[in-house]
Coordinates of C-alpha atoms and ligand atoms in Angstrom, one line a residue:
M190 CA 94.8 77.2 126.8
P191 CA 96.3 77.5 130.0
A192 CA 98.9 79.1 131.5
S193 CA 102.5 77.2 131.9
E194 CA 102.3 74.7 134.3
G195 CA 104.3 76.0 137.8
S196 CA 103.9 79.3 136.9
L197 CA 104.4 81.5 139.7
K198 CA 103.3 84.8 140.7
K199 CA 106.8 86.9 141.2
I200 CA 105.1 90.5 142.2
A201 CA 102.7 91.3 145.2
I202 CA 99.3 93.2 145.6
S203 CA 101.3 96.2 146.5
D204 CA 103.5 96.1 143.3
L205 CA 100.3 96.8 140.8
R206 CA 100.7 99.9 139.2
S207 CA 97.0 100.8 139.8
Q208 CA 97.3 100.7 143.9
R209 CA 99.0 103.8 143.4
W210 CA 95.4 104.9 141.9
Y211 CA 93.0 102.9 144.8
N212 CA 94.8 102.5 147.6
A213 CA 97.6 105.6 148.6
P214 CA 96.9 107.6 151.6
A215 CA 96.0 110.6 149.5
M216 CA 93.0 112.6 149.1
R217 CA 93.2 111.8 145.2
T218 CA 92.2 108.1 145.9
F219 CA 88.7 109.4 147.3
N220 CA 87.8 110.0 144.1
H221 CA 89.2 107.0 142.2
R222 CA 87.4 104.8 144.4
S223 CA 84.2 106.9 144.7
R224 CA 84.3 107.1 140.9
T225 CA 84.2 103.3 140.6
F226 CA 81.2 103.0 142.6
Q227 CA 79.8 105.6 140.5
I228 CA 79.0 102.8 138.2
G229 CA 77.6 100.3 140.1
Y230 CA 81.0 98.0 141.5
S231 CA 81.5 96.8 144.7
K232 CA 84.7 97.2 147.2
G233 CA 84.7 93.5 146.2
D234 CA 84.8 94.0 142.0
F235 CA 87.9 96.0 141.9
E236 CA 89.8 95.9 145.7
N237 CA 93.2 94.5 145.8
K238 CA 92.5 92.9 141.9
P239 CA 94.8 93.9 139.0
V240 CA 93.3 96.4 136.9
I241 CA 93.0 95.3 133.3
A242 CA 92.2 97.2 130.7
I243 CA 90.8 95.8 127.3
V244 CA 91.6 98.3 124.4
N245 CA 88.8 98.2 121.9
T246 CA 88.7 99.2 118.4
W247 CA 85.1 98.5 118.2
S248 CA 83.5 101.5 115.5
D249 CA 80.1 101.1 113.2
F250 CA 82.6 102.3 110.9
N251 CA 84.8 99.5 111.4
Q252 CA 82.5 96.9 109.9
C253 CA 85.6 94.4 110.8
H254 CA 85.5 94.6 114.3
S255 CA 81.3 94.3 114.5
H256 CA 81.6 91.8 116.8
F257 CA 84.2 93.2 119.4
K258 CA 80.6 94.8 120.9
Q259 CA 80.2 91.0 122.2
R260 CA 83.1 89.6 122.6
V261 CA 84.6 92.5 124.8
E262 CA 82.0 91.3 127.2
E263 CA 83.5 87.6 126.7
V264 CA 86.7 89.1 127.2
K265 CA 85.6 90.4 130.7
R266 CA 84.1 86.9 131.9
G267 CA 87.6 85.8 131.5
V268 CA 89.3 88.5 133.3
W269 CA 86.5 88.1 136.3
Q270 CA 87.5 84.6 136.4
A271 CA 91.1 84.7 136.4
G272 CA 90.3 87.6 139.6
G273 CA 91.0 91.0 137.5
F274 CA 88.8 94.1 137.3
P275 CA 88.5 94.3 133.7
I276 CA 87.4 98.0 132.3
E277 CA 87.1 98.6 128.6
V278 CA 88.9 101.7 127.4
P279 CA 87.7 102.4 123.7
A280 CA 90.2 103.8 121.0
I281 CA 90.3 105.0 117.1
S282 CA 89.1 102.2 115.1
L283 CA 90.7 102.7 111.8
S284 CA 88.6 101.0 109.5
E285 CA 90.4 100.1 106.5
P286 CA 87.3 100.3 103.7
M287 CA 86.1 103.5 105.6
M288 CA 89.0 106.1 106.0
K289 CA 90.3 108.4 104.0
P290 CA 92.7 109.0 102.5
T291 CA 94.4 105.8 104.5
T292 CA 94.4 104.4 107.8
M293 CA 98.0 104.4 107.4
L294 CA 97.9 108.3 108.3
Y295 CA 96.5 107.3 111.4
R296 CA 98.2 104.4 112.2
N297 CA 100.6 106.2 114.7
L298 CA 97.7 107.9 116.0
L299 CA 96.2 104.7 117.5
A300 CA 99.3 104.0 118.7
I301 CA 99.8 106.8 120.5
E302 CA 96.4 106.8 121.7
T303 CA 97.1 102.9 123.1
E304 CA 100.3 104.1 124.9
E305 CA 99.2 107.2 126.4
V306 CA 95.4 105.9 127.6
L307 CA 97.7 102.5 129.6
R308 CA 99.7 105.3 130.8
A309 CA 97.3 107.9 132.1
H310 CA 95.1 105.2 134.2
P311 CA 95.4 102.8 136.6
V312 CA 96.3 100.1 134.2
D313 CA 98.2 96.6 135.4
G314 CA 98.0 94.9 132.4
A315 CA 96.0 95.2 128.8
V316 CA 94.0 92.9 126.3
L317 CA 94.1 94.6 123.0
M318 CA 91.1 93.8 120.0
G319 CA 92.2 94.5 116.6
G320 CA 92.5 93.2 113.5
C321 CA 91.7 95.4 110.8
D322 CA 95.0 96.0 108.7
K323 CA 96.6 99.1 110.7
T324 CA 94.5 97.9 114.1
T325 CA 97.3 95.4 115.0
P326 CA 100.3 97.1 114.7
G327 CA 99.4 100.2 116.0
L328 CA 98.0 98.8 119.0
L329 CA 101.1 96.5 119.5
M330 CA 103.3 99.7 118.8
G331 CA 101.7 101.6 121.5
A332 CA 101.9 98.7 124.1
F333 CA 105.4 97.9 123.4
S334 CA 106.0 101.3 124.2
M335 CA 104.0 101.3 127.5
N336 CA 105.7 98.0 128.2
L337 CA 102.8 96.8 130.7
P338 CA 101.8 93.2 130.5
C339 CA 99.3 92.8 127.5
I340 CA 97.6 89.9 125.3
F341 CA 96.2 90.8 121.6
V342 CA 92.9 89.5 120.7
P343 CA 92.7 89.3 116.7
A344 CA 89.1 89.8 115.5
G345 CA 89.8 86.7 113.3
P346 CA 88.8 86.5 109.5
M347 CA 85.3 86.8 108.0
L348 CA 83.6 83.8 106.1
N349 CA 84.2 82.5 102.9
A350 CA 82.0 84.6 100.2
R351 CA 80.1 83.2 97.3
W352 CA 79.1 84.8 94.1
R353 CA 77.6 83.9 90.8
G354 CA 79.5 80.7 91.3
H355 CA 83.1 82.1 92.4
T356 CA 84.3 82.0 95.6
L357 CA 85.5 85.8 96.0
G358 CA 88.4 87.1 98.5
S359 CA 87.4 90.6 100.0
G360 CA 89.8 93.6 99.5
S361 CA 90.8 91.0 96.6
D362 CA 88.9 90.4 93.8
N363 CA 87.1 93.5 93.5
W364 CA 90.3 94.8 92.2
K365 CA 90.4 91.7 89.3
F366 CA 86.5 92.4 88.9
W367 CA 86.9 95.9 88.4
D368 CA 89.3 95.5 85.3
E369 CA 86.7 93.2 84.2
K370 CA 83.7 95.8 84.7
R371 CA 86.1 98.6 82.8
A372 CA 86.8 96.1 80.4
G373 CA 82.9 96.4 79.7
N374 CA 82.7 92.5 80.7
I375 CA 80.3 93.2 84.1
T376 CA 77.3 94.5 84.6
D377 CA 76.8 97.5 86.7
A378 CA 73.7 95.3 88.5
Q379 CA 76.4 92.3 88.5
W380 CA 78.5 94.7 90.3
Q381 CA 76.3 95.8 92.5
S382 CA 75.3 91.6 93.6
M383 CA 79.1 91.6 94.2
E384 CA 79.2 94.5 96.7
E385 CA 76.3 92.9 98.6
S386 CA 78.0 89.4 98.8
I387 CA 81.8 89.8 99.2
A388 CA 81.8 90.2 102.9
R389 CA 79.4 88.4 104.8
S390 CA 80.3 88.0 108.7
P391 CA 82.0 89.9 110.9
G392 CA 85.5 89.6 110.9
H393 CA 88.5 91.0 108.9
C394 CA 89.4 90.3 105.2
M395 CA 89.8 86.7 104.7
T396 CA 92.4 86.6 102.0
M397 CA 96.0 86.8 103.0
G398 CA 96.1 90.4 102.9
T399 CA 97.1 93.0 105.6
A400 CA 94.9 91.8 108.2
S401 CA 95.5 88.4 108.4
T402 CA 99.4 88.7 108.1
M403 CA 99.6 91.1 110.8
T404 CA 97.3 88.8 113.1
S405 CA 99.6 86.0 112.2
A406 CA 102.7 87.8 112.8
A407 CA 101.2 88.9 115.7
E408 CA 100.5 85.3 116.9
A409 CA 104.1 84.2 115.7
L410 CA 105.8 87.4 117.9
G411 CA 104.4 85.3 121.1
M412 CA 101.4 88.1 121.4
T413 CA 98.4 85.9 121.2
L414 CA 97.5 82.7 122.5
P415 CA 98.5 79.6 120.1
G416 CA 96.2 79.7 117.5
A417 CA 94.2 82.9 118.0
A418 CA 94.9 84.5 115.0
S419 CA 93.3 81.7 112.5
I420 CA 90.3 81.2 114.2
P421 CA 86.6 82.8 112.0
A422 CA 85.3 85.6 114.0
P423 CA 82.2 84.0 114.2
D424 CA 83.1 80.8 115.6
S425 CA 82.6 79.7 118.7
N426 CA 86.2 78.9 119.1
H427 CA 87.0 83.1 118.5
V428 CA 84.1 83.5 121.6
R429 CA 86.3 80.8 123.8
M430 CA 89.9 82.3 123.0
A431 CA 88.7 85.8 123.1
S432 CA 88.0 84.3 127.7
D433 CA 91.0 82.3 127.7
S434 CA 92.8 85.5 126.8
G435 CA 91.1 87.5 129.3
R436 CA 91.8 84.4 131.9
R437 CA 95.3 84.8 130.9
I438 CA 96.1 88.2 131.1
V439 CA 95.6 88.4 135.1
E440 CA 98.3 85.2 135.0
M441 CA 100.8 87.6 133.0
V442 CA 100.0 90.6 135.2
W443 CA 101.1 88.3 138.6
E444 CA 104.0 86.8 136.2
D445 CA 105.2 90.2 135.7
M446 CA 105.4 89.2 131.8
R447 CA 106.0 92.4 130.0
P448 CA 106.8 92.5 126.3
K449 CA 110.2 93.7 126.9
S450 CA 111.1 90.5 128.7
F451 CA 109.8 87.6 126.1
V452 CA 109.7 89.4 122.6
D453 CA 113.0 89.8 121.2
M454 CA 114.9 89.4 117.6
S455 CA 114.5 85.8 117.7
S456 CA 110.2 86.7 118.0
F457 CA 110.6 89.4 114.7
E458 CA 112.4 86.8 113.0
N459 CA 109.7 84.1 113.7
A460 CA 107.5 87.0 112.9
V461 CA 109.1 87.6 109.2
G462 CA 109.9 83.7 108.5
V463 CA 105.8 83.4 109.3
V464 CA 105.0 86.2 106.6
M465 CA 106.8 84.8 104.0
A466 CA 105.4 81.4 104.4
L467 CA 102.1 82.8 104.4
G468 CA 103.1 84.9 101.2
G469 CA 102.1 87.7 103.4
S470 CA 101.1 91.4 102.7
T471 CA 104.0 94.0 101.9
N472 CA 102.6 96.2 104.1
A473 CA 104.3 94.0 107.0
V474 CA 107.7 95.1 106.4
I475 CA 106.8 98.3 107.0
H476 CA 104.7 97.9 110.7
L477 CA 106.9 94.9 112.0
I478 CA 110.0 97.7 111.2
A479 CA 108.1 100.3 113.1
M480 CA 107.0 97.5 116.0
A481 CA 110.3 96.6 116.6
R482 CA 111.7 100.1 117.1
R483 CA 109.1 100.8 120.2
L484 CA 111.5 98.0 121.9
S485 CA 115.0 98.8 120.9
I486 CA 115.1 96.0 118.5
P487 CA 117.2 96.4 114.9
L488 CA 114.8 94.9 112.3
D489 CA 115.8 96.1 109.0
L490 CA 115.2 95.5 105.0
E491 CA 118.2 93.1 104.8
T492 CA 116.6 90.8 107.7
F493 CA 113.2 90.6 105.6
D494 CA 115.3 89.4 103.0
R495 CA 118.1 87.1 104.4
I496 CA 114.8 85.5 105.5
S497 CA 112.7 85.5 102.3
R498 CA 115.9 83.7 100.4
R499 CA 115.9 80.8 102.5
T500 CA 111.8 80.6 103.0
P501 CA 109.8 79.3 101.4
V502 CA 105.7 80.3 100.5
L503 CA 103.8 77.4 102.0
A504 CA 100.2 78.7 102.6
N505 CA 98.3 78.4 99.2
L506 CA 96.3 81.3 100.1
R507 CA 95.0 84.2 98.1
P508 CA 96.5 86.2 96.4
S509 CA 99.5 84.3 95.8
G510 CA 97.6 81.3 96.2
K511 CA 93.8 79.5 95.7
F512 CA 92.3 79.9 99.1
L513 CA 90.7 82.0 101.7
M514 CA 91.3 82.3 105.4
E515 CA 88.3 79.7 106.8
D516 CA 90.0 77.1 104.7
F517 CA 93.4 77.6 105.9
Y518 CA 91.7 77.2 109.8
Y519 CA 90.2 74.1 108.4
A520 CA 93.6 73.1 107.2
G521 CA 95.0 72.9 110.9
G522 CA 95.4 77.2 111.1
L523 CA 98.7 79.0 111.9
R524 CA 99.7 76.7 114.3
A525 CA 100.2 73.6 111.6
L526 CA 102.1 75.7 109.1
I527 CA 104.6 77.1 112.1
R528 CA 104.7 73.4 112.7
N529 CA 105.6 72.7 109.0
M530 CA 108.6 75.3 109.1
L531 CA 109.9 74.9 112.9
S532 CA 113.5 74.3 111.7
L533 CA 113.8 77.5 109.7
L534 CA 112.3 79.6 112.8
N535 CA 113.3 79.9 116.7
G536 CA 111.2 77.5 118.6
D537 CA 112.6 78.7 121.6
S538 CA 111.2 81.8 121.5
L539 CA 108.8 82.4 125.0
T540 CA 105.1 83.3 123.6
A541 CA 102.0 85.0 125.9
N542 CA 101.1 81.4 127.6
G543 CA 104.6 81.4 129.0
R544 CA 105.5 78.7 126.9
T545 CA 107.5 78.3 123.8
L546 CA 107.0 78.4 120.2
A547 CA 107.8 74.9 119.6
E548 CA 105.9 73.9 122.6
N549 CA 102.7 75.7 121.2
V550 CA 102.7 73.9 117.9
A551 CA 103.9 70.2 119.4
D552 CA 100.7 68.4 118.8
A553 CA 99.2 70.9 115.8
D554 CA 98.3 68.6 112.8
C555 CA 97.3 69.8 109.1
F556 CA 94.6 68.4 107.5
D557 CA 94.7 69.7 104.0
A558 CA 98.8 69.9 102.7
D559 CA 97.1 71.4 99.5
I560 CA 96.6 74.3 101.5
I561 CA 99.1 74.4 103.9
R562 CA 102.1 72.5 102.5
P563 CA 104.9 71.0 103.8
L564 CA 108.8 71.9 103.3
E565 CA 109.2 69.9 100.7
N566 CA 105.9 71.3 98.3
P567 CA 106.2 74.7 98.6
I568 CA 103.5 77.3 96.0
L569 CA 107.3 78.7 95.8
A570 CA 110.5 78.2 96.8
E571 CA 111.4 81.4 98.4
G572 CA 110.4 85.1 98.4
G573 CA 107.2 85.5 99.8
L574 CA 108.6 89.6 99.7
V575 CA 111.7 90.8 98.0
V576 CA 113.4 94.0 98.9
L577 CA 114.9 95.5 95.8
K578 CA 117.9 98.2 95.7
G579 CA 119.4 100.1 93.3
T580 CA 120.0 103.5 91.6
L581 CA 115.9 103.7 91.3
A582 CA 115.6 103.2 95.2
P583 CA 119.1 103.5 97.0
R584 CA 117.2 103.1 100.7
G585 CA 115.2 100.3 99.3
A586 CA 111.4 99.2 97.7
V587 CA 109.6 95.7 98.2
I588 CA 107.8 93.7 95.9
K589 CA 105.5 90.7 96.0
P590 CA 106.6 88.5 93.5
A591 CA 104.1 85.8 94.7
A592 CA 101.3 87.6 93.5
A593 CA 102.9 89.0 90.1
T594 CA 103.6 87.5 86.7
P595 CA 106.8 86.2 86.6
A596 CA 108.0 86.9 83.2
L597 CA 107.8 90.4 84.5
M598 CA 110.6 89.8 87.5
K599 CA 113.4 90.4 84.8
H600 CA 112.3 93.4 83.0
R601 CA 113.4 96.7 81.2
G602 CA 110.6 99.0 80.0
R603 CA 110.0 103.0 79.0
A604 CA 109.2 105.1 82.0
V605 CA 105.5 106.2 81.6
T606 CA 105.0 108.8 84.5
F607 CA 102.5 110.2 87.2
S608 CA 103.4 113.2 89.2
S609 CA 100.2 112.5 91.5
R610 CA 97.3 110.1 91.9
D611 CA 95.5 113.2 90.6
D612 CA 97.5 113.3 87.2
L613 CA 96.7 109.6 87.0
A614 CA 93.1 109.7 87.6
R615 CA 93.2 111.9 84.9
R616 CA 95.8 110.3 82.0
I617 CA 95.8 106.5 82.6
D618 CA 92.6 105.7 80.2
D619 CA 93.3 108.4 77.7
P620 CA 93.2 106.8 74.3
D621 CA 95.9 109.2 73.3
L622 CA 98.3 107.9 76.2
D623 CA 101.9 106.6 74.9
I624 CA 102.1 103.7 76.2
T625 CA 102.9 99.5 75.8
E626 CA 102.7 96.7 77.6
N627 CA 106.2 96.8 77.9
D628 CA 106.6 99.8 79.7
V629 CA 107.1 101.0 83.0
I630 CA 104.5 103.0 84.9
V631 CA 105.7 105.5 87.6
L632 CA 103.7 107.1 90.0
K633 CA 105.7 109.8 92.1
G634 CA 104.5 111.6 95.4
A635 CA 102.2 108.8 97.1
G636 CA 104.9 108.1 100.1
P637 CA 104.5 108.7 103.6
V638 CA 105.0 113.1 103.1
G639 CA 103.9 112.8 99.3
A640 CA 99.9 111.6 99.7
P641 CA 100.6 112.2 102.8
G642 CA 100.0 109.2 104.9
M643 CA 101.4 107.0 102.0
P644 CA 97.8 105.3 100.6
E645 CA 97.3 101.9 99.4
W646 CA 97.8 103.4 95.6
G647 CA 101.1 101.0 94.6
A648 CA 98.4 98.5 92.6
L649 CA 98.5 101.7 89.8
P650 CA 95.6 100.6 86.8
V651 CA 96.6 99.2 83.8
P652 CA 95.4 101.7 81.3
K653 CA 92.2 100.7 79.5
K654 CA 93.4 100.8 75.9
L655 CA 96.2 97.7 77.2
L656 CA 93.1 96.5 79.1
Q657 CA 90.5 95.8 76.3
K658 CA 94.3 94.0 74.4
G659 CA 94.4 91.8 77.2
V660 CA 96.8 93.1 79.1
R661 CA 96.0 92.2 83.0
D662 CA 99.9 93.0 84.9
M663 CA 102.6 95.4 83.9
L664 CA 105.5 96.2 85.8
R665 CA 104.5 99.3 87.9
I666 CA 106.4 101.7 90.3
S667 CA 105.5 103.8 93.1
D668 CA 106.2 105.1 96.8
A669 CA 102.6 103.8 98.0
R670 CA 101.9 101.1 100.0
M671 CA 99.7 98.1 98.2
S672 CA 96.8 96.5 99.8
G673 CA 97.7 93.2 100.8
T674 CA 95.0 91.7 98.9
S675 CA 95.9 93.0 95.6
F676 CA 98.1 91.8 93.0
G677 CA 100.5 92.7 90.4
A678 CA 104.1 93.5 89.3
C679 CA 104.1 96.5 91.5
V680 CA 107.2 97.5 93.1
L681 CA 106.2 99.6 96.7
H682 CA 107.8 101.6 99.4
V683 CA 110.4 102.9 96.7
S684 CA 112.9 104.9 99.2
P685 CA 113.9 107.5 99.7
E686 CA 110.4 108.7 98.5
A687 CA 109.9 111.3 95.7
A688 CA 108.2 113.9 97.8
R689 CA 111.4 113.7 100.0
G690 CA 113.6 114.7 96.5
G691 CA 114.1 110.5 96.0
P692 CA 115.5 109.8 92.6
L693 CA 111.6 108.6 92.2
A694 CA 111.3 112.6 91.7
L695 CA 113.9 112.8 89.0
V696 CA 112.1 110.0 86.9
E697 CA 111.0 111.2 83.4
D698 CA 108.9 110.1 80.2
G699 CA 111.4 107.9 78.2
D700 CA 113.9 107.2 80.9
I701 CA 114.5 103.4 81.2
I702 CA 114.3 101.4 84.3
E703 CA 115.5 97.7 84.8
I704 CA 114.4 95.2 87.7
D705 CA 116.1 92.1 88.3
V706 CA 114.1 90.9 91.0
A707 CA 116.5 87.3 91.3
E708 CA 119.4 90.2 92.0
R709 CA 117.3 92.0 93.9
R710 CA 117.9 95.1 91.5
L711 CA 115.7 98.4 90.8
D712 CA 117.9 100.8 88.4
L713 CA 117.1 104.1 86.9
L714 CA 119.6 104.0 83.9
V715 CA 120.4 107.8 83.4
A716 CA 123.5 108.9 83.7
E717 CA 124.8 110.4 86.4
E718 CA 125.1 114.2 84.8
E719 CA 121.8 114.3 84.0
L720 CA 120.2 113.4 87.3
S721 CA 122.5 116.1 88.8
R722 CA 120.9 118.6 86.8
R723 CA 117.4 117.4 87.4
R724 CA 118.3 117.1 91.3
A725 CA 119.4 120.7 90.8
A726 CA 116.0 122.1 89.4
W727 CA 113.7 119.7 91.8
R728 CA 111.8 121.6 94.1
E729 CA 110.2 120.3 97.7
P730 CA 106.3 120.0 97.0
P731 CA 104.3 122.2 99.4
P732 CA 102.7 120.1 102.5
Y733 CA 99.0 119.2 101.8
Y734 CA 98.3 120.1 105.4
S735 CA 99.4 123.2 106.6
R736 CA 97.8 122.3 110.2
G737 CA 97.0 119.8 112.5
Y738 CA 97.5 115.9 112.9
G739 CA 98.0 116.1 109.1
A740 CA 100.6 118.5 109.1
M741 CA 102.3 117.2 112.7
F742 CA 102.7 113.8 110.4
A743 CA 104.0 114.9 107.5
K744 CA 106.9 116.7 110.0
H745 CA 108.1 113.6 112.1
V746 CA 106.9 110.7 110.2
T747 CA 110.0 108.3 109.1
S748 CA 110.3 106.9 105.7
A749 CA 109.2 103.4 105.0
D750 CA 112.6 101.6 105.7
E751 CA 112.4 103.1 108.6
G752 CA 108.7 102.1 109.5
C753 CA 107.5 105.5 109.0
D754 CA 106.8 106.1 112.9
F755 CA 107.5 109.5 114.2
D756 CA 110.4 110.2 114.6
F757 CA 109.5 111.7 118.5
L758 CA 107.9 107.8 119.2
G759 CA 111.4 106.1 118.5
P760 CA 113.5 103.7 121.4
A761 CA 115.6 106.2 123.1
G762 CA 114.5 107.2 126.2
E763 CA 111.8 106.0 128.6
T764 CA 108.5 108.1 129.3
P765 CA 108.3 108.3 133.4
E766 CA 105.2 106.9 135.1
P767 CA 102.5 110.3 135.4
K768 CA 103.2 112.0 138.9
I769 CA 100.0 111.4 140.9
Y770 CA 99.0 113.5 143.6
Ligands
FES271 FE1 89.2 95.3 107.5 FE2 90.0 94.6 105.1 S1 88.9 95.8 105.5 S2 90.5 93.9 107.0

């Protein structure tokens, strides 16, 4: 994947940011140089070369990134070959399966770390290595704020899993089979053998969950080399993509190709369109809004809804469809999908290799029209993700109809409320719980402030007694998020959240809730006088954390419709370069 032909060096060695550290007439330069010699580099290794930080989210706790220890060497190889000086920089890894209460609590921490680690060091350009859910937006948010030339190296999906004749999707089928286990249809031994089978290689989840959604969104934004997001992690093409990215970032430094110079509203519209066509994760709404804000781009829920209405779901991938990312790659990958839907995208948008989106997919082929559908034969005609508004969600809520029971997309039912996740865990399987399959399960206090951190609790469990009757889906509403690998008629991200006094806080058992996805409505059918009475009696819950990062998070996090970024990290103002003495 070479750079655009005829690309010219736009900056000189003296313009390199790192020269302020390495080549200034000051005493401190001695330290910078002598400490670089300390780790065994020679003058020729780093002098007058662009310094490329490789921000690596490797950790033994993050199994999705277990190949990054090796892959970083392959990125370095490319940087060396192109005449750069590679420096590996570790960053918090945000392991989706391991971190509690949720990685979302720490996405902004990774964003801060990425921005500040680039600012504080002699860095001219950055390679960002991520993939497991929040690592992609966290790295890109920070890098966008710092606005140095940067390129994203996606971790790549893990290989397909097989278990007792089933093809398993990681992070997805465990939900489905957990319901079967709760219904008594799976033994403990079978459950353990599934644990041993569902994740069989390095790489992020291979369903169209949040990881695949966000790495694909990063590619559609133009922040990766073309085709990078679909390559399975263990594939030798992934190794080559990593080295290509290392070579390309050095060229981007000489070309002074920074995010603010080529990522614009048209790029974000492409990312949103691709997420819709993939039947991507609801989490993309929050992350893309937060990423766009770092570039002062006014992406909002209305943009998602506008693009959702015109974009069919073309990828036949779980949880909306049948296949997994490995199949998607063999079918042609994201380049083939983008080529199929190019008429709905901004083909002129520039990307990291210096070429346009349209140029990058001009020779893309589709090898399986069932997995990557043409526009004339979609999985769903529109609406991979739908934005709802109404008296229950004045500032919006999100649902993924592609992964829900169609009959529940227009529904009216009686609310059965739970005040917290603890309350839900205590009572949901109570045989005496007054609930039928036509009711609406409502969870409060699971939003950015309430939980805190807005965990993926939104796939609320169907009560055991209904599972045993064969019920597998119900209308469920919360201010939480949902794993992109989950499925069900789950309304998520209700804003304002309950802990900030949104209407969700006022819902009581027996209230009637109405959803109409076609009309984009979500309403609480309770008289305004009654709601006023409840509002007057409502009290803000005390914060869960009284000190430290958690307390800072709850104080500064914005609501889901604003991307859950910190209010002090918004687009306003520029952060000056550090003083160097
Ligand atoms: Fe890392 Fe699913 S656990 S992407």
